[in-house]
Amino acid sequence: MPKNNAKSLQTAKRLKLKQGDHLVAQRVLYTHHGLYIDEGYVAEYSLDYGVHLILLDEFIADSKLRLRCHDQAKYSPQEAVERAKSRLGECSYNLLFSNCEHFVNWCIEGKEYSRQVDNIIGIFPPLAMASMVKELSDSAFDVIYNKKDLKDAINQAAASSNINPIIKTGEIIEDVSGINVLNELEQQTAALKQNIKKFKSKRKSEISDLKQDIKDLQNTLINDLKKIFLH
């Protein structure tokens, strides 16, 4: 490992990074990906140096850093780190098929894919259609030979080809600008729901108090009438 990692180690502690974290550095109009190893070092795949270790501060540079969660992680953080180390020295970088994002996803999930590349392909209809046709061809095979339901096969093809305009638009905006629009919308929606819930709770409480006031007033009137007619 490189030396002089004191500053990067402090940065890692400040950011509370954990071994095996998927790091995303926001560059200009694209994102750069790396896997946090430990002690202030990151494994990255670059065109110039292949798979190598770099200091965290050098990886971040002047970029905004965020973490990407993996709901379908196949390997533990420690296993992901070992998988990254096993490819150190590899120099087969390819922007479309083996880039930094492919590398980190492979370390964590065991499969190579790049959201940025998929979404760029999705922008161009011919390439997107080629992707969809491939998935439909595979699905047709399942229908004919494996007696799979046609509707399920088509739905699976659409899902496998990553064609979802809303999600893809949100992902492209995040990769280009660093702003997670869908997450922001979800948070704002949750906050709105919470405010509505509080409003309803407050109104319910006010109505309950009003009913009690009316009941107290009725009891007072009844007692006053009793005093008038009984004396």
XYZ file of C-alpha atoms in Angstrom:
231
model
C 0.000 0.000 0.000
C 1.111 3.607 -0.589
C 2.552 5.560 2.336
C 1.478 8.827 3.983
C -2.089 7.727 4.627
C -2.566 9.773 7.825
C -4.711 12.464 6.183
C -6.842 9.955 4.276
C -7.288 7.895 7.437
C -8.611 10.996 9.227
C -10.968 11.657 6.319
C -12.249 8.074 6.483
C -12.888 8.396 10.217
C -14.639 11.731 9.752
C -16.895 10.264 7.065
C -17.390 7.096 9.167
C -16.464 4.864 6.243
C -16.549 1.129 6.714
C -14.583 -1.621 5.009
C -16.303 -2.657 1.781
C -18.259 0.598 1.295
C -19.126 1.457 -2.317
C -17.790 4.991 -2.834
C -19.165 7.271 -5.533
C -17.243 10.443 -6.352
C -19.189 12.997 -8.349
C -17.090 14.271 -11.233
C -18.227 16.663 -13.985
C -21.178 14.974 -15.742
C -20.222 11.473 -14.546
C -19.406 9.461 -11.428
C -16.243 7.599 -10.444
C -16.502 4.457 -8.293
C -14.238 2.758 -5.795
C -14.339 0.218 -2.970
C -13.137 1.338 0.436
C -10.480 -1.134 1.584
C -9.334 0.144 5.001
C -6.814 2.450 6.646
C -7.616 5.296 4.229
C -7.187 3.327 0.986
C -9.579 2.743 -1.910
C -9.475 0.129 -4.671
C -10.346 1.616 -8.043
C -10.213 0.641 -11.703
C -8.776 3.327 -13.963
C -7.768 3.531 -17.593
C -4.186 4.553 -16.781
C -3.377 2.265 -13.838
C -5.886 -0.588 -14.015
C -7.010 -2.033 -10.662
C -4.899 -0.411 -7.961
C -5.022 1.147 -4.495
C -5.301 4.892 -4.094
C -5.443 7.193 -1.089
C -8.985 8.205 -0.159
C -8.243 11.930 -0.446
C -6.804 11.407 -3.932
C -9.868 9.379 -4.913
C -12.229 12.098 -3.684
C -10.086 14.970 -5.040
C -12.428 17.995 -5.164
C -15.542 15.890 -5.722
C -18.624 15.339 -3.634
C -18.558 11.842 -2.132
C -21.548 9.618 -1.409
C -22.128 5.965 -0.656
C -24.202 3.548 -2.704
C -26.131 0.829 -0.893
C -26.494 -2.690 -2.283
C -29.732 -4.461 -1.392
C -28.617 -7.483 -3.407
C -25.081 -7.814 -2.050
C -23.834 -11.360 -2.538
C -20.654 -10.950 -0.517
C -19.872 -9.566 2.927
C -17.825 -6.335 3.128
C -14.717 -8.335 4.014
C -15.280 -10.724 1.105
C -15.820 -7.777 -1.257
C -12.482 -6.334 -0.148
C -10.712 -9.637 -0.783
C -12.323 -9.862 -4.218
C -11.028 -6.373 -5.016
C -7.519 -7.297 -3.871
C -7.605 -10.435 -6.022
C -7.753 -8.251 -9.143
C -4.983 -5.804 -8.219
C -2.712 -5.282 -11.197
C -5.391 -6.117 -13.767
C -5.183 -3.783 -16.774
C -8.139 -4.601 -19.015
C -10.152 -1.396 -18.485
C -12.985 -0.886 -20.942
C -15.379 2.033 -20.638
C -18.406 0.063 -21.834
C -17.740 -3.408 -20.454
C -15.199 -3.203 -17.624
C -15.031 0.214 -15.975
C -14.756 1.355 -12.349
C -18.477 0.826 -11.675
C -18.440 -2.646 -13.229
C -15.523 -3.482 -10.950
C -17.113 -2.376 -7.664
C -20.451 -4.024 -8.467
C -18.577 -7.249 -9.229
C -16.786 -7.080 -5.886
C -20.051 -6.670 -3.957
C -22.714 -8.455 -6.020
C -20.661 -10.871 -8.083
C -21.866 -9.474 -11.397
C -20.428 -6.749 -13.583
C -22.746 -3.944 -14.638
C -22.626 -0.184 -14.890
C -25.686 1.939 -14.320
C -24.080 4.821 -16.174
C -23.406 2.716 -19.260
C -26.870 1.114 -19.152
C -28.519 4.508 -18.942
C -26.411 5.971 -21.743
C -27.424 3.029 -23.924
C -31.021 3.678 -22.884
C -30.789 7.211 -24.263
C -30.242 5.905 -27.779
C -33.359 4.048 -29.046
C -31.555 1.621 -31.421
C -29.271 0.362 -28.670
C -32.111 0.263 -26.161
C -34.239 -1.732 -28.601
C -31.353 -4.121 -29.217
C -31.173 -4.735 -25.500
C -34.937 -5.294 -25.320
C -34.906 -7.634 -28.351
C -32.199 -9.753 -26.771
C -34.205 -10.120 -23.567
C -37.378 -10.908 -25.543
C -35.505 -13.580 -27.502
C -34.362 -15.186 -24.268
C -37.925 -14.979 -22.935
C -39.317 -16.571 -26.117
C -37.011 -19.508 -25.526
C -38.427 -19.851 -21.984
C -42.003 -19.741 -23.304
C -41.411 -22.347 -26.013
C -39.101 -24.760 -24.266
C -39.748 -24.201 -20.580
C -43.505 -23.575 -20.900
C -43.240 -20.257 -19.130
C -46.213 -17.886 -19.013
C -46.001 -15.387 -21.907
C -47.064 -12.366 -19.846
C -44.511 -13.135 -17.151
C -41.821 -13.607 -19.783
C -42.539 -10.201 -21.374
C -42.573 -8.467 -17.985
C -39.279 -10.101 -17.118
C -37.792 -9.004 -20.437
C -38.793 -5.401 -19.794
C -37.323 -5.558 -16.304
C -34.104 -7.238 -17.458
C -33.523 -4.688 -20.199
C -33.577 -1.945 -17.563
C -36.196 0.099 -19.398
C -38.016 2.117 -16.747
C -38.274 5.780 -17.799
C -38.930 7.221 -14.325
C -36.195 5.301 -12.534
C -33.720 5.709 -15.374
C -34.311 9.464 -15.590
C -33.686 9.753 -11.873
C -30.500 7.696 -12.134
C -29.177 9.782 -15.031
C -29.809 13.024 -13.114
C -28.010 11.577 -10.070
C -25.004 10.386 -12.104
C -24.688 13.713 -13.901
C -25.436 16.139 -11.052
C -25.149 14.103 -7.859
C -28.756 14.908 -6.936
C -30.934 11.899 -6.125
C -34.243 13.278 -7.395
C -36.281 10.166 -6.582
C -34.889 10.025 -3.072
C -35.564 13.729 -2.550
C -39.125 13.254 -3.797
C -39.595 10.256 -1.530
C -38.318 12.205 1.479
C -40.558 15.176 0.699
C -43.543 12.859 0.252
C -42.799 11.184 3.592
C -42.504 14.601 5.271
C -45.808 15.698 3.728
C -47.529 12.532 4.957
C -46.132 13.130 8.426
C -47.400 16.734 8.419
C -50.845 15.568 7.310
C -50.851 12.981 10.085
C -49.913 15.635 12.643
C -52.584 17.973 11.265
C -55.251 15.269 11.545
C -54.077 14.375 15.038
C -54.211 18.026 16.087
C -57.688 18.495 14.619
C -58.853 15.279 16.273
C -57.572 16.546 19.593
C -59.250 19.942 19.075
C -62.581 18.281 18.183
C -62.301 16.059 21.246
C -61.682 19.136 23.441
C -64.626 20.923 21.811
C -66.928 17.977 22.501
C -65.805 17.965 26.111
C -66.450 21.724 26.386
C -69.963 21.229 24.978
C -70.584 18.377 27.408
C -69.366 20.508 30.334
C -71.595 23.372 29.193
C -74.593 21.032 29.006
C -73.944 19.766 32.537
C -73.631 23.325 33.783
C -76.957 24.300 32.188
C -78.684 21.240 33.611
C -77.380 21.994 37.092
C -78.480 25.625 36.803
C -81.973 24.560 35.693
C -82.202 22.137 38.596
C -81.378 24.907 41.023
C -84.026 27.200 39.505
C -86.869 24.636 39.565
C -86.007 22.960 42.836
C -85.822 26.156 44.878
